[in-house]
mmCIF file of C-alpha atoms in Angstrom:
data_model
loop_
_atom_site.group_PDB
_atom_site.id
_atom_site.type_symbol
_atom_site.label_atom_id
_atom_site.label_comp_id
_atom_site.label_asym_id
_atom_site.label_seq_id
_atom_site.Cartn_x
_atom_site.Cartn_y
_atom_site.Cartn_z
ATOM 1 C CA UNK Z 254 6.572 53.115 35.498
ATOM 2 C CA UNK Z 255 6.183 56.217 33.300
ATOM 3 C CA UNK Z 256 5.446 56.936 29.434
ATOM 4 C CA UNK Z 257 8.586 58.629 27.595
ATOM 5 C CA UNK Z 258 9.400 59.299 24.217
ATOM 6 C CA UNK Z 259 11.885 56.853 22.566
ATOM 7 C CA UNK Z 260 13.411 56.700 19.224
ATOM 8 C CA UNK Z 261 12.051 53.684 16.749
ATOM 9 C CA UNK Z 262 14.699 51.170 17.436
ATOM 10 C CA UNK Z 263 16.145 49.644 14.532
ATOM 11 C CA UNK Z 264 16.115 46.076 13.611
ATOM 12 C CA UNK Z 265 18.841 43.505 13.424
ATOM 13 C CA UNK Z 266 19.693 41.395 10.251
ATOM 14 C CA UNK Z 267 17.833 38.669 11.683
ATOM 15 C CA UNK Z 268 14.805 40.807 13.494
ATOM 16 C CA UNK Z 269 11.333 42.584 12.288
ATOM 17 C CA UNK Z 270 10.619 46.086 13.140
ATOM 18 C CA UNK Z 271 6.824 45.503 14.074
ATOM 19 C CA UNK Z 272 4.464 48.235 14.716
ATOM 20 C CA UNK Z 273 2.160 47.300 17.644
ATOM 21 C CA UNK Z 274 -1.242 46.995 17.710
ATOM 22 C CA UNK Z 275 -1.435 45.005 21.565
ATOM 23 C CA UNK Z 276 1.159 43.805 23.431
ATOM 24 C CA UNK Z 277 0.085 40.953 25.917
ATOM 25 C CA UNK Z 278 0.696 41.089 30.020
ATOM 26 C CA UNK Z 279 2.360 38.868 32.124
ATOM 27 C CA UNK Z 280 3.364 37.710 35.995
ATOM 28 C CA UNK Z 281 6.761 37.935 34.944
ATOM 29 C CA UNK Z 282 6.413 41.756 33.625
ATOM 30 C CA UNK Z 283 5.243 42.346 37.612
ATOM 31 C CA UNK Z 284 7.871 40.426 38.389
ATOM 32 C CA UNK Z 285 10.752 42.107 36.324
ATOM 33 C CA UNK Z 286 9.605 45.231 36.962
ATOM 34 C CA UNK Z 287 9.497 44.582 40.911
ATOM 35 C CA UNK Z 288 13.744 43.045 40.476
ATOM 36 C CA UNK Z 289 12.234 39.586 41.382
ATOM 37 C CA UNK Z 290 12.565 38.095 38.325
ATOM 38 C CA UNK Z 291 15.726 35.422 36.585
ATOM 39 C CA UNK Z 292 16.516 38.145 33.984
ATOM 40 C CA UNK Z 293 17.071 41.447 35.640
ATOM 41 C CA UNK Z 294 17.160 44.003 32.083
ATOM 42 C CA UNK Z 295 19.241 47.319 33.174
ATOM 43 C CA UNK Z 296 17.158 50.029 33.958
ATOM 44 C CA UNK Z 297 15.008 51.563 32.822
ATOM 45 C CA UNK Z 298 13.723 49.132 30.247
ATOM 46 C CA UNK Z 299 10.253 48.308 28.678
ATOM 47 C CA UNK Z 300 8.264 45.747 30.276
ATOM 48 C CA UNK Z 301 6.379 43.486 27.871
ATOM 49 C CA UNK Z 302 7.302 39.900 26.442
ATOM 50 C CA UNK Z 303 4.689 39.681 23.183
ATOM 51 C CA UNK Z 304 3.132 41.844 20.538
ATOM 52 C CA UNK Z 305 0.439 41.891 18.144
ATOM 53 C CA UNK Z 306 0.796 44.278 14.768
ATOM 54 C CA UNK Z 307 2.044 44.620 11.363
ATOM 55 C CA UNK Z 308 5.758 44.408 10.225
ATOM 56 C CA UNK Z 309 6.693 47.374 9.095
ATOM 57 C CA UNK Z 310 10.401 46.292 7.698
ATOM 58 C CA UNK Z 311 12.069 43.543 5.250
ATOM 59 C CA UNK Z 312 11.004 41.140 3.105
ATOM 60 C CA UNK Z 313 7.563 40.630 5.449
ATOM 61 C CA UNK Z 314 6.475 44.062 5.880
ATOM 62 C CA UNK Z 315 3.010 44.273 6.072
ATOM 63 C CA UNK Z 316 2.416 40.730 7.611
ATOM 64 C CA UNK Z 317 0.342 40.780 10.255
ATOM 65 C CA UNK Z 318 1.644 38.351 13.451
ATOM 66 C CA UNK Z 319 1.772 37.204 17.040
ATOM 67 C CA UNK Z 320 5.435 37.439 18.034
ATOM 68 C CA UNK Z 321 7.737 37.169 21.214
ATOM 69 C CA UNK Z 322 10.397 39.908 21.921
ATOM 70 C CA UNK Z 323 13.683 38.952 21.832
ATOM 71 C CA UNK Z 324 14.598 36.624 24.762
ATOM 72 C CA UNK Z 325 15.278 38.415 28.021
ATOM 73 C CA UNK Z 326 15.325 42.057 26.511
ATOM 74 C CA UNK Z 327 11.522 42.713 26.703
ATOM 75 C CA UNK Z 328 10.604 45.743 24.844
ATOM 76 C CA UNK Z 329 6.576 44.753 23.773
ATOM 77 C CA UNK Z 330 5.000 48.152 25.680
ATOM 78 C CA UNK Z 331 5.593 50.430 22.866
ATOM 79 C CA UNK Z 332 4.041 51.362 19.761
ATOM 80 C CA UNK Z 333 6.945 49.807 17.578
ATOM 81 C CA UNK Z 334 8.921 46.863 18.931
ATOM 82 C CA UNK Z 335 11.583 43.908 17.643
ATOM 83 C CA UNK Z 336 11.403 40.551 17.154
ATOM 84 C CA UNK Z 337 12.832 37.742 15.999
ATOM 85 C CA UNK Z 338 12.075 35.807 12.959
ATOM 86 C CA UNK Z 339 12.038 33.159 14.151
ATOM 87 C CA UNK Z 340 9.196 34.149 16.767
ATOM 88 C CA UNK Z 341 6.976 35.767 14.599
ATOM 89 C CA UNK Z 342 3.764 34.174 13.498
ATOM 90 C CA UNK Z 343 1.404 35.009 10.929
ATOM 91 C CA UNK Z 344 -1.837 35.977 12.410
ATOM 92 C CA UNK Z 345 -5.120 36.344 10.011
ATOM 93 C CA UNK Z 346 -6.395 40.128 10.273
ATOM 94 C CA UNK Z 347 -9.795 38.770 11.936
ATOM 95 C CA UNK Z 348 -8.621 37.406 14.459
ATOM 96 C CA UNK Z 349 -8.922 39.447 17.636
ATOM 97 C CA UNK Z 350 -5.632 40.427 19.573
ATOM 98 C CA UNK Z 351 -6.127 39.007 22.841
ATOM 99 C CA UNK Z 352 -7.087 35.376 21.095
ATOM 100 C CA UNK Z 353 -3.854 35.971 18.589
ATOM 101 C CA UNK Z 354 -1.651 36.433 21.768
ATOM 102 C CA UNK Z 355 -3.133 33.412 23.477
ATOM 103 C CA UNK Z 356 -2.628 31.018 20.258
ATOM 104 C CA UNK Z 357 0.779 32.481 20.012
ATOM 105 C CA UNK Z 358 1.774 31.635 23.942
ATOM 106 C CA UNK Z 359 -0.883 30.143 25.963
ATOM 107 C CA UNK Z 360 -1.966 27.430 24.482
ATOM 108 C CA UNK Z 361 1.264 26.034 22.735
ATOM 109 C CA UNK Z 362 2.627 26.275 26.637
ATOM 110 C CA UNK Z 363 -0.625 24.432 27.804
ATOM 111 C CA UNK Z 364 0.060 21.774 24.829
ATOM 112 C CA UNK Z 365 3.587 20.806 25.547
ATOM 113 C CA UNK Z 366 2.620 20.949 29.349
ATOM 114 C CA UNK Z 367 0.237 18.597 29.802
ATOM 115 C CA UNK Z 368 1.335 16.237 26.405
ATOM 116 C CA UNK Z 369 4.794 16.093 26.841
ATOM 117 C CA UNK Z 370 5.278 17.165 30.757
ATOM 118 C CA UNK Z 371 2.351 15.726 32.186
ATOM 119 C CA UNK Z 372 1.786 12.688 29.963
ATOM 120 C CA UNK Z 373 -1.947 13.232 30.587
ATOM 121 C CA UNK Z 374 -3.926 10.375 29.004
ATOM 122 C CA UNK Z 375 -7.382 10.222 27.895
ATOM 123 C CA UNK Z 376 -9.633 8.922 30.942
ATOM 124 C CA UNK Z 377 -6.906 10.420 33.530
ATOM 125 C CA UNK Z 378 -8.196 13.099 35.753
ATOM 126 C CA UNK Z 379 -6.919 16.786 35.311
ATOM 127 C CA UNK Z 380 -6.837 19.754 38.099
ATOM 128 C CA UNK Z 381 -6.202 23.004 36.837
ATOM 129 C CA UNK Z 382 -5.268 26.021 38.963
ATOM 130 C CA UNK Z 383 -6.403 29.640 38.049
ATOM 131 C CA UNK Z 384 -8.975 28.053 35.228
ATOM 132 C CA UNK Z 385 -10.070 30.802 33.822
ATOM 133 C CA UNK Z 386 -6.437 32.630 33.369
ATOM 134 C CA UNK Z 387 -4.489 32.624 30.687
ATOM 135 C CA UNK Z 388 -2.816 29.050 30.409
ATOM 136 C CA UNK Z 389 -4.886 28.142 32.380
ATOM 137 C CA UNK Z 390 -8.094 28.630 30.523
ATOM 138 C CA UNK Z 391 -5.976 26.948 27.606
ATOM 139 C CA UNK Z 392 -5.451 24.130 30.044
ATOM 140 C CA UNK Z 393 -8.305 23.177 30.491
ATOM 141 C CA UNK Z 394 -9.991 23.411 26.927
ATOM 142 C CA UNK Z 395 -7.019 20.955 25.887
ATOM 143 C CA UNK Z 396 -7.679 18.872 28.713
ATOM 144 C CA UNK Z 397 -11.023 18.021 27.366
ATOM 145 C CA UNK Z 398 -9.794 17.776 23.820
ATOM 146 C CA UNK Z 399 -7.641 15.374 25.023
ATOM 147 C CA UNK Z 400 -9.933 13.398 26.443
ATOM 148 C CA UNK Z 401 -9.420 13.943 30.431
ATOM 149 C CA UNK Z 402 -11.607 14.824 33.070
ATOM 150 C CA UNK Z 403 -11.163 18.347 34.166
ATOM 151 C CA UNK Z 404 -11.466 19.878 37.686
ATOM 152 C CA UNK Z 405 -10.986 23.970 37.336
ATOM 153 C CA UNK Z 406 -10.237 25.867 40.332
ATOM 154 C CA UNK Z 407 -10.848 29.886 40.306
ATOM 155 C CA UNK Z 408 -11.387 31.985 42.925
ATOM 156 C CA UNK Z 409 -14.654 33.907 41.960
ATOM 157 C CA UNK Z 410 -18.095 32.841 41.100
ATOM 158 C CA UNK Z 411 -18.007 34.100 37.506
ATOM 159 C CA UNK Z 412 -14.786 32.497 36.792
ATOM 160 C CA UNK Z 413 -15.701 29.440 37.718
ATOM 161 C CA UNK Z 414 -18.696 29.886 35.041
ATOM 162 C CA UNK Z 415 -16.417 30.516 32.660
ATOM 163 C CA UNK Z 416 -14.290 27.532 33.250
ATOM 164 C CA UNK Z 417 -17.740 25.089 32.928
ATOM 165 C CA UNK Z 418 -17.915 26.955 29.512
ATOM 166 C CA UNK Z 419 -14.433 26.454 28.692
ATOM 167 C CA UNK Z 420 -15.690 22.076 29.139
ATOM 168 C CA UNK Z 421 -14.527 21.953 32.687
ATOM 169 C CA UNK Z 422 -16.515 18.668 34.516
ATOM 170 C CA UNK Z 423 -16.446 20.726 37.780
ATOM 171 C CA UNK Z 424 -15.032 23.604 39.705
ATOM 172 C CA UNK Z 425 -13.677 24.375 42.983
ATOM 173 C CA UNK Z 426 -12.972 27.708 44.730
ATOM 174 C CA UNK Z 427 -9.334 27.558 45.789
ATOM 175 C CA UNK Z 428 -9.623 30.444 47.802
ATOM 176 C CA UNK Z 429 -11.304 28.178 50.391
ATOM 177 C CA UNK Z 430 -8.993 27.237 53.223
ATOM 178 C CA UNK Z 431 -11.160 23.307 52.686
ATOM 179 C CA UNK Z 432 -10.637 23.317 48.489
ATOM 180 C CA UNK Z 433 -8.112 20.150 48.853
ATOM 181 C CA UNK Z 434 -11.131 18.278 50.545
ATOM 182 C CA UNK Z 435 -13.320 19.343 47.880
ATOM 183 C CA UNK Z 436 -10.680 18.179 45.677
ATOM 184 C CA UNK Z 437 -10.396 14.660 47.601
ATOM 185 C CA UNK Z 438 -14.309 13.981 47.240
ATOM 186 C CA UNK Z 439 -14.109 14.431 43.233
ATOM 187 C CA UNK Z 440 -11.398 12.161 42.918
ATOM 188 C CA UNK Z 441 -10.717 10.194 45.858
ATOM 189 C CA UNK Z 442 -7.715 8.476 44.429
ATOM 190 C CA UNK Z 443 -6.117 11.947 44.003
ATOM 191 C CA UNK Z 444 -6.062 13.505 40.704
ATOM 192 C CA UNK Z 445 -3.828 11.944 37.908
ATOM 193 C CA UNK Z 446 -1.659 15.559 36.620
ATOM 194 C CA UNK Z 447 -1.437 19.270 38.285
ATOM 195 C CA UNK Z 448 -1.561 22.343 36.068
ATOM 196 C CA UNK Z 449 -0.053 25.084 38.580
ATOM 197 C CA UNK Z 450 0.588 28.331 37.068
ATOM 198 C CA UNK Z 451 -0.037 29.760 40.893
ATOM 199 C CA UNK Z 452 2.693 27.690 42.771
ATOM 200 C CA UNK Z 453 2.880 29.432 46.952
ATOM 201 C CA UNK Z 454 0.690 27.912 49.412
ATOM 202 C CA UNK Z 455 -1.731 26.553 45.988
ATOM 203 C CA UNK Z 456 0.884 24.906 44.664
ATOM 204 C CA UNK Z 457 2.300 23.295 48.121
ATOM 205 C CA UNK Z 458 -1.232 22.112 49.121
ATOM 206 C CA UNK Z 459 -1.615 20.612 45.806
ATOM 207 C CA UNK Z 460 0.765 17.342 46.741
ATOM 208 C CA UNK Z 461 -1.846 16.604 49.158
ATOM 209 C CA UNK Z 462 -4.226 15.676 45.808
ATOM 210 C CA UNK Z 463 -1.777 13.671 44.009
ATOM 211 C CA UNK Z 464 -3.237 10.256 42.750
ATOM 212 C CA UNK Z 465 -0.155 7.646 42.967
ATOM 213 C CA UNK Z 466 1.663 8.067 39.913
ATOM 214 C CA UNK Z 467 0.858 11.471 39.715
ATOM 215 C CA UNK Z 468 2.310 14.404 38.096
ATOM 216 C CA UNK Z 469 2.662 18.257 39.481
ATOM 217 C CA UNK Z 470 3.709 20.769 36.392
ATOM 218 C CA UNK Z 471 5.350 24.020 37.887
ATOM 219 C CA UNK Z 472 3.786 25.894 35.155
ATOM 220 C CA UNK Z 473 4.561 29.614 37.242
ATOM 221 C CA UNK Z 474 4.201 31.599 40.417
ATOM 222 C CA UNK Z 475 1.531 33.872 39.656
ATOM 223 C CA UNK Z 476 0.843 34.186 43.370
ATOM 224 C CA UNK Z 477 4.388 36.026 43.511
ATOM 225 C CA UNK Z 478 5.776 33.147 45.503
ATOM 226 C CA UNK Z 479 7.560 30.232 44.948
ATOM 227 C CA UNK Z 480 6.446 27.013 45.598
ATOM 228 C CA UNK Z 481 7.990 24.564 49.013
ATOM 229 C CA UNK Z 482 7.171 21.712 47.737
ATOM 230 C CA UNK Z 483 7.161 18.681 50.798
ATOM 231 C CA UNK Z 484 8.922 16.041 49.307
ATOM 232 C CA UNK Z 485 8.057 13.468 51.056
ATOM 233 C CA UNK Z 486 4.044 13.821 49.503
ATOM 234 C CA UNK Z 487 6.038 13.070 46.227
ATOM 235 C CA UNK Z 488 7.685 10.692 47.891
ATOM 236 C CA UNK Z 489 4.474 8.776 49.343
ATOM 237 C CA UNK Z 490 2.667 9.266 45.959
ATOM 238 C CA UNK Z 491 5.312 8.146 43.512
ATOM 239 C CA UNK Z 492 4.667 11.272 42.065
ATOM 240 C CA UNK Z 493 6.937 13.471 39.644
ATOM 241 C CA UNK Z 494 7.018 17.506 39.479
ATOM 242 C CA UNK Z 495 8.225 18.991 36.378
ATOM 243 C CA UNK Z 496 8.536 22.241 35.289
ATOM 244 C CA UNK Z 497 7.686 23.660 32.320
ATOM 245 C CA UNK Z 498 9.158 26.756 30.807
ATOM 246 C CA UNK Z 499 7.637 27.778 26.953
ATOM 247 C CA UNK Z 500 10.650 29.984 26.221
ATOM 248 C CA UNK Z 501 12.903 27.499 26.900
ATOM 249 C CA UNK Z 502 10.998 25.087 24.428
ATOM 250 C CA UNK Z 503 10.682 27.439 21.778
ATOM 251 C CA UNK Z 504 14.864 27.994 22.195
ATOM 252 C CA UNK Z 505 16.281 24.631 22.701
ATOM 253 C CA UNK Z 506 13.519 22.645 20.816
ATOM 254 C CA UNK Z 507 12.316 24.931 17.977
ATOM 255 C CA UNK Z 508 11.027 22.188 15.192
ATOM 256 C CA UNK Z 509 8.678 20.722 18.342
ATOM 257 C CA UNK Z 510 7.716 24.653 19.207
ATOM 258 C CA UNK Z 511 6.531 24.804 15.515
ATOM 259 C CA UNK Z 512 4.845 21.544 15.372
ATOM 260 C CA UNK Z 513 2.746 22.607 18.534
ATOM 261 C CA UNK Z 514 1.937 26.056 17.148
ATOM 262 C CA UNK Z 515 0.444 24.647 13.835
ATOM 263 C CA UNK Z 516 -1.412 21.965 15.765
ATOM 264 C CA UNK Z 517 -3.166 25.328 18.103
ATOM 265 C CA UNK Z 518 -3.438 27.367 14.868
ATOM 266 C CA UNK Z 519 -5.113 24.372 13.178
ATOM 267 C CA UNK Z 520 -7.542 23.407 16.209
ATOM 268 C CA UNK Z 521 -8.558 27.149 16.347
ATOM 269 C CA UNK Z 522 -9.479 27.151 12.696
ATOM 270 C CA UNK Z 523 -11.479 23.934 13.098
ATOM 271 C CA UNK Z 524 -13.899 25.314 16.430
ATOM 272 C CA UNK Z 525 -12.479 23.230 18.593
ATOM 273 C CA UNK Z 526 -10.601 25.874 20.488
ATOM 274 C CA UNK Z 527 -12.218 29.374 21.322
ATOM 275 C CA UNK Z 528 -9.933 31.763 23.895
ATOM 276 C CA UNK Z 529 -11.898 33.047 26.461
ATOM 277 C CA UNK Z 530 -12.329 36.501 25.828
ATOM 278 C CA UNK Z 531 -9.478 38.942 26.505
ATOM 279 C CA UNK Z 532 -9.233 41.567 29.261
ATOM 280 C CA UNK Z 533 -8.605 44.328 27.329
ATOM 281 C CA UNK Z 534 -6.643 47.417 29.346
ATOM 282 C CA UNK Z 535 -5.736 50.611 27.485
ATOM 283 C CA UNK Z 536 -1.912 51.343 27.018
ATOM 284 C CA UNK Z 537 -1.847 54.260 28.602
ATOM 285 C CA UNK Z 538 -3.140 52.189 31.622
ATOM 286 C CA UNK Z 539 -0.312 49.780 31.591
ATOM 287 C CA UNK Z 540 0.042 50.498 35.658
ATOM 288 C CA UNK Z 541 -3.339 49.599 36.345
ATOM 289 C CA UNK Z 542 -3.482 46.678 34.305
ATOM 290 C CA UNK Z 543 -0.672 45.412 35.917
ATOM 291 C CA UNK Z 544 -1.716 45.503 39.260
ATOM 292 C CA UNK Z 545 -5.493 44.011 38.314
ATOM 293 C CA UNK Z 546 -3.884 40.949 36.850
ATOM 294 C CA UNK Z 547 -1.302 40.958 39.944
ATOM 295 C CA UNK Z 548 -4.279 40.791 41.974
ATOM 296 C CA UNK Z 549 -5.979 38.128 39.994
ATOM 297 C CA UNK Z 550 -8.645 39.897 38.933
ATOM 298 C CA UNK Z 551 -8.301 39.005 35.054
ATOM 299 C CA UNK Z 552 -9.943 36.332 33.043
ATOM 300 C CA UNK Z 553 -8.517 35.197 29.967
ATOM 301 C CA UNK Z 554 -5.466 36.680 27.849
ATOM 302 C CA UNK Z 555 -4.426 40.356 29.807
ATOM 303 C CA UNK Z 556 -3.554 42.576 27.034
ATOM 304 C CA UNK Z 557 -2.724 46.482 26.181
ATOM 305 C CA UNK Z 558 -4.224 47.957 23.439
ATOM 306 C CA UNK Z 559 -2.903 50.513 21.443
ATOM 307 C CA UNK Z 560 -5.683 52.429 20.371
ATOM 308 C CA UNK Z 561 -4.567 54.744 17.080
#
């Protein structure tokens, strides 16, 4: 991955020209970038999947949102990118980057996830992989909010701190060959719904904490492998795994996409959701950053900023 000099692309009838102040990073940028991921852009494209910044054309110029490139064209690692209308939203100017990037995608995905994937009822038990990641911080805030009881893995000593001050009840290092024991003491029944945004050998030891009834949400593969799940644990358990793709939602359901957004934006506005704070990489550092959140070594929303 290089820098080059590219002209300012110009906007469709139905797109913004926005000029980027951040533009958040994701597995699936490693991904894409490595070939490995469903939509293969022709090379040489621009990794990135969301901005932060300021339209600059049309009837909303000088609005400042969170916004999703359009859908598998990327585009977001540059200092002016397009977006649909439809996917931008209005972000107040105070509002830090990294937290406008996490409303915008983390926690609407966490929302749908665990409320309309998961079912997850107040009282149930939770178990969140990667707690202190992007969704998955997001995870387990709105566990709590929604009145579960949250078990956060992470695999370092300060994340796990962070997820007790995101409201987890308790942590577990999953980097520990024994954490599905440690799992099994908390909740002995198995836990009641599985927030996996690791999936590889995480997500395949997880059916081995499955209360009956239980269900597994394929949430992503940060791990960069997919998941072999062993049937016959969901099987045994009665259990369920769903997947859960936020693009998808936002194209095929976009009235429910909405709905969730204004119910973040509103809980945000109200204290009862705070974003962990971002990891905030430099743009012209876009390799590096890559590779630390690659090798887990983020906390929060990963983002590039632009710095003018």
């Amino acid at each position: 991955m290089r820098l080059a000099e590219l002209p300012v692309p110009t906007p469709a009838h139905d797109q913004y020209l926005v000029k980027v102040e951040a533009a958040g990073l994701n597995f699936l940028d490693t991904l894409a970038i490595k070939g490995r991921y469903q939509t293969k852009p022709a090379l040489p494209f621009t990794p990135g999947v969301e901005v932060v910044g300021t339209i600059v054309s049309g009837e909303g110029a000088g609005t400042r949102v969170a916004c999703a490139t359009p859908a598998g064209r990327f585009g977001g690692f540059a200092e002016y990118a397009l977006v649909p209308h439809a996917e931008a939203m209005p972000i107040a100017s105070d509002v830090a980057p990294g937290a406008a990037l996490a409303l915008r995608g983390n926690y609407p995905t966490s929302l749908y996830a665990l409320r309309h994937a998961g079912r997850l009822q107040a009282g149930e038990t939770l178990l969140v992989h990667a707690g202190a990641g992007g969704v998955g911080s997001a995870a387990v805030q709105l566990g709590k909010l929604m009145g579960a009881r949250v078990i956060a893995t992470a695999g370092s000593a300060a994340k796990r701190d962070a997820c007790l001050t995101l409201g987890a009840d308790a942590t577990i290092n999953y980097t520990d060959a024994r954490w599905v024991d440690e799992v099994r003491k908390l909740a002995p029944q198995g836990v009641d719904v599985i927030y996996d945004p690791v999936g590889g050998d995480i997500g395949a030891q997880s059916v081995r904490c499955l209360a009956f009834g239980a269900r597994l949400l394929v949430v992503g593969f940060a791990s960069g492998a997919l998941t072999a799940l062993p049937a016959n644990r969901l099987l045994l358990a009665n259990a369920s795994a769903v997947g859960v793709l936020w693009g998808e939602v936002r194209k095929r359901e976009p009235a429910l996409a909405r709905q969730l957004g204004e119910e973040i934006q509103g809980w945000y506005l109200s204290g009862r959701i705070r974003p962990l704070e971002a990891s905030v990489f430099d743009f012209e550092d876009a390799p590096a950053a890559l590779a630390a959140l690659e090798r887990r070594q983020t906390s929060g929303k990963a983002i590039l900023l632009l710095r003018r």
